[in-house]
């Protein structure tokens, strides 16, 4: 058998990896040549999401950022040289050599070497604590230096510079941004926008120094460095990040005599071929049409084109759109097309809202019929619409300024998604077209989370989320699926709508609610939902006469119904801590009533097989012994799991058990859209598995880290880090706000994980609400929580003290008999429900 | 108390009307038959169907949530949530399944169930 030809890729960054995915799919298909695949990866880890690099500082790990599906390289037989830099191309012999002494022949070569941050030769730039911001390794160094630093300065006020500034802010350092030109982000935005952006940044306490040329870095007085500017001024900082711009990594190509651009970059044609017919270049090292694209989407397109060309398929790179939408320290910034109105005859419309610091500008052609470009600061909701108008050359409305003027009467301006052709690219991060989305919907992805999962759309920068949602809804509508968000046939409201009605109008009973706002008699959907909202808002005893009939059977009988109509009993064991005496009581009660006993996955004990009529007696004994209900039946706080923590554990840095108990006691009884689980770990070993919980807390040397929206169960989701290094008081404040905001806005039976997946703006938005109080809700949320906490009662205690309520636990209204259909058999020395056959056999015996 | 309007129908005195909580259910035992009784709406309309849930094989229908689908009054089984029409015992989700339904008479605020002997 002839030896396979070799395809070597240098660089395993975002684009190099994308190329590997594309070629792995095409390799040897449809009669194409099958290559042996080899790649050199200079960094110590395989490709990761550089675009999301900054999220490393808000809690994402290197693993979270990875772009590589486990097993991808192995399954496709790709040889990877990790941590090895290719250092020479011998074009004549077609051989690559590397720092580690590997030498490989190639038949085809792809250069995906990316770019590097330019460090200006300012005297002193090599001092300690001077970094660039490009790789995870860089970030690890910055993070280590940040531990002892108090202040930091970024040189460069462009897009990447401001990203780097956010990292400094996230480390709680006093932050400076130094920019040579008179405004921030001079490439993407204009003066007016620059001013608004600057004001926003300054409001967040970032010190902006524009028009400053740094001439010397030397030993500082109060900090590590002193930065001297050409105009004689200076500032001091402990850390310096260089981010004035990027340069293509074209050294390999240059040394081997491949054609270069005048100012660098490897020249490529429409097939991404360089001047050597066996060598391709893609991504940020490539120069196409005199242009280097510093964005990932064009690089992805090149990766596809090169892979297609190698596999003998037709495709061409025809340039790419450079529009971007970003959130820089929580500020929306977007730029589309010809932002500076350099096209001949271009006209400009600008909208400025001073008090709210919103700036919007559109650039249109001479006869105002087509959009050429746009700039949005402070509010980029129009981005998706405007981008589509431009990309698809869609005619503008007669008064184009309507596109950016506020819609005071509630009308929606812009284009409907129907106007877009199927080929319109909706998500540029993952190159998802409108057609792709429609296919996904037709194939059954009918919710936003399903769409995200199967297409990946909107899981990158998030800029396309609103549009993806619009396409989804339009498609569902077309399929005749009612995009009906009504709770059920009895109420024309969402759960959130119903919540507001109840809260604002102080409605306290279902009769009142359905009479004023609904129709019919209600059902098993709206009744428990209303009951849960009443409990979240007013926290009445849930078996109060007017509420009892609304409760699901579990809530109605304060136990979980089992397959044979008996119930389970789960007393609260806060934090999983229990005294031997109480443990003995559980054993005694279980024995007395012959209950099946099991340790649950929630660090407590479940007693199964109690008949309805036995529940009050059993609970009386438990309450007398000091137990409370564990709400295992409720859509409410379940357990706060804990690890043993610093009290005993040699690694523990704080008292996880004490904290877990405090939190469990604080939030017990809170009724919510779905169940809520917490866990608290005493150190990063994470024995309590806090990152799989709705609320997870992990002790660190500097305080508590707070994670939210994790989930085990059917669709596991890692929790997101909401805030770090909190003291006890702030921790509780944030949890109060988080939980109440969830209770207020989530859909029925929507766990926090799904809620987060569907939350527009995602984690950043949640942070704004919970930490920055962007909605001005914080105080109210805390007050509402305080009222729930203050009105807690053990439902079982209240119930056994009220003879009237106990009536409901009689099996028959007219007889003191037991349900003869409940039959147990023995297994492993305990009871279990008899199955159908066993029941029949026993009846005949 | 017996009237002659229906042959072979024995009326069993079960409970007081207000022993059935409004918009909710209770179970009753007549002989060895388990019956689920419900009281619906402001004017306390009473219905009776079998208590045995054919989907879970447990005696639990009295513990379901009552409500309406369109104009039809139903109860949802507390175990797997199938609906049964209170007037007829017919299962809404599966036309081949139904439970017994019983005649009800209210006399002097007492609830009577009529069983054909
Ligand atoms: C008893 C227990 C299993 C055990 O023997 O260990 C259990 C039992 C039930 N689980 Fe669970 N879950 C139990 C721990 C868990 C855990 C583990 C944990 O909490 O650490 C999980 C995964 C973690 C999570 O929720 O993220 C878990 C994920 C579920 C799910 C899936 C939830 C999801 O979001 O995907 C359901 C279904 C649901 O809630 O809709 C569920 C539902 C149920 C129900 C309520 C089903 C039902 O309606 O009958 C079970 C009845 C409990 C009973 O009869 O008392 N149970 N369940 C555990 C009780 C813990 C406790 O002390 O309260
Ligand atoms: C902080 C930050 C934020 C960003 N935000 C955005 C954004 O919001 N939107 C957007 O579109 N883009 C953004 N970008 C840019 C985006 O990350 C790049 O466009 C993209 O990573 C380019 O991919 P690439 O594969 O060409 O280069 P890279 O991802 O840099 O990969 C090149 C890889 O090749 C390796 N390499 C180089 N030479 C050799 C050699 N000789 N041998 C072996 N390996 C070699 C390098 O070590 C590197 O790992 C951002 C970049 C940064 C740093
Ligand atoms: S998480 Fe840390 S403190 Fe807690 S038990 Fe595990 S190792 Fe010990
Ligand atoms: S455009 Fe970035 S996620 Fe879709």
Coordinates of N, CA, C and O in Angstrom, one line a residue, chain B residues 45-98:
Chain B
X45 N -70.8 22.0 43.6 CA -71.4 20.9 42.8 C -70.5 19.7 43.2 O -69.3 19.8 43.2
X46 N -71.2 18.6 43.5 CA -70.5 17.4 43.9 C -70.4 16.3 42.9 O -71.4 16.1 42.2
X47 N -69.3 15.7 42.7 CA -69.1 14.6 41.8 C -68.5 13.4 42.5 O -67.8 13.5 43.5
X48 N -68.8 12.2 42.0 CA -68.1 11.0 42.6 C -67.7 10.0 41.4 O -68.4 9.7 40.5
X49 N -66.4 9.7 41.5 CA -65.8 8.7 40.6 C -65.0 7.7 41.4 O -64.8 7.8 42.5
X50 N -64.6 6.6 40.7 CA -63.7 5.6 41.4 C -62.4 6.2 41.9 O -61.9 7.1 41.2
X51 N -61.9 5.8 43.0 CA -60.7 6.3 43.5 C -59.4 5.7 43.0 O -58.3 6.2 43.1
X52 N -59.6 4.5 42.3 CA -58.5 3.7 41.8 C -58.0 4.3 40.5 O -58.7 4.5 39.5
X53 N -56.7 4.6 40.5 CA -56.1 5.2 39.3 C -55.5 4.0 38.4 O -54.6 3.4 38.8
X54 N -56.1 3.8 37.2 CA -55.7 2.6 36.4 C -54.3 2.8 35.9 O -53.7 1.8 35.4
X55 N -53.7 3.9 35.9 CA -52.4 4.1 35.4 C -51.3 3.8 36.4 O -50.3 3.3 36.1
X56 N -51.6 4.1 37.7 CA -50.6 3.8 38.7 C -51.0 2.6 39.6 O -50.2 2.2 40.4
X57 N -52.2 2.1 39.3 CA -52.7 1.0 40.2 C -52.7 1.3 41.7 O -52.5 0.5 42.5
X58 N -53.0 2.6 42.0 CA -53.1 3.0 43.4 C -54.4 3.8 43.6 O -54.9 4.4 42.7
X59 N -54.8 3.8 44.8 CA -56.1 4.4 45.2 C -55.8 5.9 45.5 O -55.7 6.2 46.7
X60 N -55.8 6.7 44.5 CA -55.3 8.1 44.8 C -56.0 9.2 44.1 O -55.7 10.4 44.3
X61 N -57.0 8.9 43.3 CA -57.6 10.0 42.5 C -58.2 11.1 43.3 O -58.2 12.3 42.9
X62 N -58.7 10.8 44.5 CA -59.3 11.8 45.4 C -58.2 12.8 45.8 O -58.6 13.9 46.2
X63 N -56.9 12.5 45.6 CA -55.9 13.4 46.0 C -55.4 14.2 44.8 O -54.4 14.9 44.9
X64 N -56.1 14.2 43.7 CA -55.6 14.9 42.5 C -56.1 16.4 42.6 O -57.0 16.7 43.4
X65 N -55.6 17.2 41.7 CA -56.0 18.6 41.6 C -57.2 18.6 40.6 O -57.2 18.1 39.6
X66 N -58.3 19.3 41.1 CA -59.5 19.4 40.2 C -59.4 20.7 39.4 O -58.7 21.7 39.8
X67 N -60.0 20.7 38.2 CA -60.0 21.9 37.4 C -60.8 21.7 36.2 O -61.7 20.8 36.2
X68 N -60.6 22.5 35.1 CA -61.4 22.4 33.9 C -60.6 22.4 32.7 O -59.5 23.0 32.6
X69 N -61.0 21.6 31.7 CA -60.5 21.7 30.3 C -61.6 22.2 29.5 O -62.6 21.5 29.3
X70 N -61.5 23.4 29.0 CA -62.7 24.0 28.3 C -63.9 24.0 29.3 O -63.7 24.5 30.4
X71 N -65.0 23.4 29.0 CA -66.1 23.4 29.9 C -66.2 22.1 30.7 O -67.1 22.0 31.5
X72 N -65.3 21.2 30.5 CA -65.4 19.9 31.2 C -64.6 20.0 32.5 O -63.5 20.4 32.5
X73 N -65.3 19.5 33.5 CA -64.7 19.5 34.9 C -63.9 18.2 35.0 O -64.4 17.1 34.7
X74 N -62.6 18.3 35.4 CA -61.7 17.1 35.5 C -60.9 17.1 36.8 O -60.8 18.1 37.5
X75 N -60.3 15.9 37.0 CA -59.3 15.8 38.1 C -58.1 15.2 37.4 O -58.2 14.4 36.5
X76 N -56.9 15.7 37.8 CA -55.6 15.2 37.3 C -55.1 14.2 38.3 O -54.9 14.5 39.5
X77 N -54.8 13.0 37.9 CA -54.2 12.0 38.8 C -52.9 12.6 39.4 O -52.1 13.2 38.7
X78 N -52.8 12.4 40.8 CA -51.6 13.0 41.4 C -50.3 12.2 41.0 O -49.2 12.7 41.3
X79 N -50.4 11.0 40.4 CA -49.2 10.3 40.2 C -48.6 10.6 38.8 O -47.5 11.1 38.7
X80 N -49.4 10.3 37.7 CA -48.8 10.6 36.4 C -49.6 11.6 35.6 O -49.4 11.8 34.4
X81 N -50.6 12.3 36.3 CA -51.3 13.5 35.8 C -52.3 13.3 34.6 O -52.6 14.2 34.0
X82 N -52.7 12.0 34.4 CA -53.8 11.9 33.4 C -55.1 12.5 34.0 O -55.3 12.6 35.2
X83 N -55.9 13.0 33.1 CA -57.2 13.7 33.5 C -58.4 12.7 33.4 O -58.5 12.0 32.4
X84 N -59.3 12.8 34.3 CA -60.5 12.1 34.2 C -61.7 13.0 34.4 O -61.7 13.9 35.2
X85 N -62.7 12.9 33.5 CA -63.9 13.7 33.5 C -64.7 13.4 34.8 O -65.0 12.2 35.0
X86 N -65.0 14.4 35.6 CA -65.7 14.0 36.8 C -67.1 13.6 36.6 O -67.7 12.8 37.4
X87 N -67.7 14.1 35.5 CA -69.1 13.7 35.3 C -69.3 12.3 34.8 O -70.3 11.6 35.1
X88 N -68.3 11.7 34.1 CA -68.4 10.4 33.5 C -67.4 9.4 33.9 O -67.5 8.2 33.6
X89 N -66.2 9.9 34.4 CA -65.1 9.0 34.7 C -64.2 8.7 33.5 O -63.2 8.0 33.6
X90 N -64.6 9.3 32.4 CA -63.8 9.0 31.1 C -62.4 9.7 31.3 O -62.2 10.8 31.7
X91 N -61.3 8.9 30.8 CA -60.0 9.5 30.8 C -59.8 10.4 29.5 O -60.2 10.0 28.4
X92 N -59.3 11.6 29.7 CA -59.2 12.5 28.6 C -58.1 12.1 27.6 O -58.2 12.2 26.4
X93 N -57.0 11.6 28.2 CA -55.8 11.3 27.3 C -56.0 10.0 26.6 O -55.3 9.8 25.6
X94 N -56.8 9.0 27.1 CA -56.9 7.7 26.5 C -58.3 7.3 26.5 O -58.9 6.9 27.5
X95 N -59.0 7.3 25.3 CA -60.4 7.0 25.2 C -60.8 5.6 25.6 O -61.9 5.3 25.9
X96 N -59.8 4.7 25.6 CA -60.1 3.3 26.0 C -60.1 3.1 27.5 O -60.4 2.0 28.0
X97 N -59.8 4.2 28.3 CA -59.7 4.0 29.7 C -60.8 4.9 30.4 O -61.0 6.0 30.0
X98 N -61.4 4.3 31.4 CA -62.3 5.1 32.2 C -62.5 4.5 33.5 O -62.1 3.4 33.7

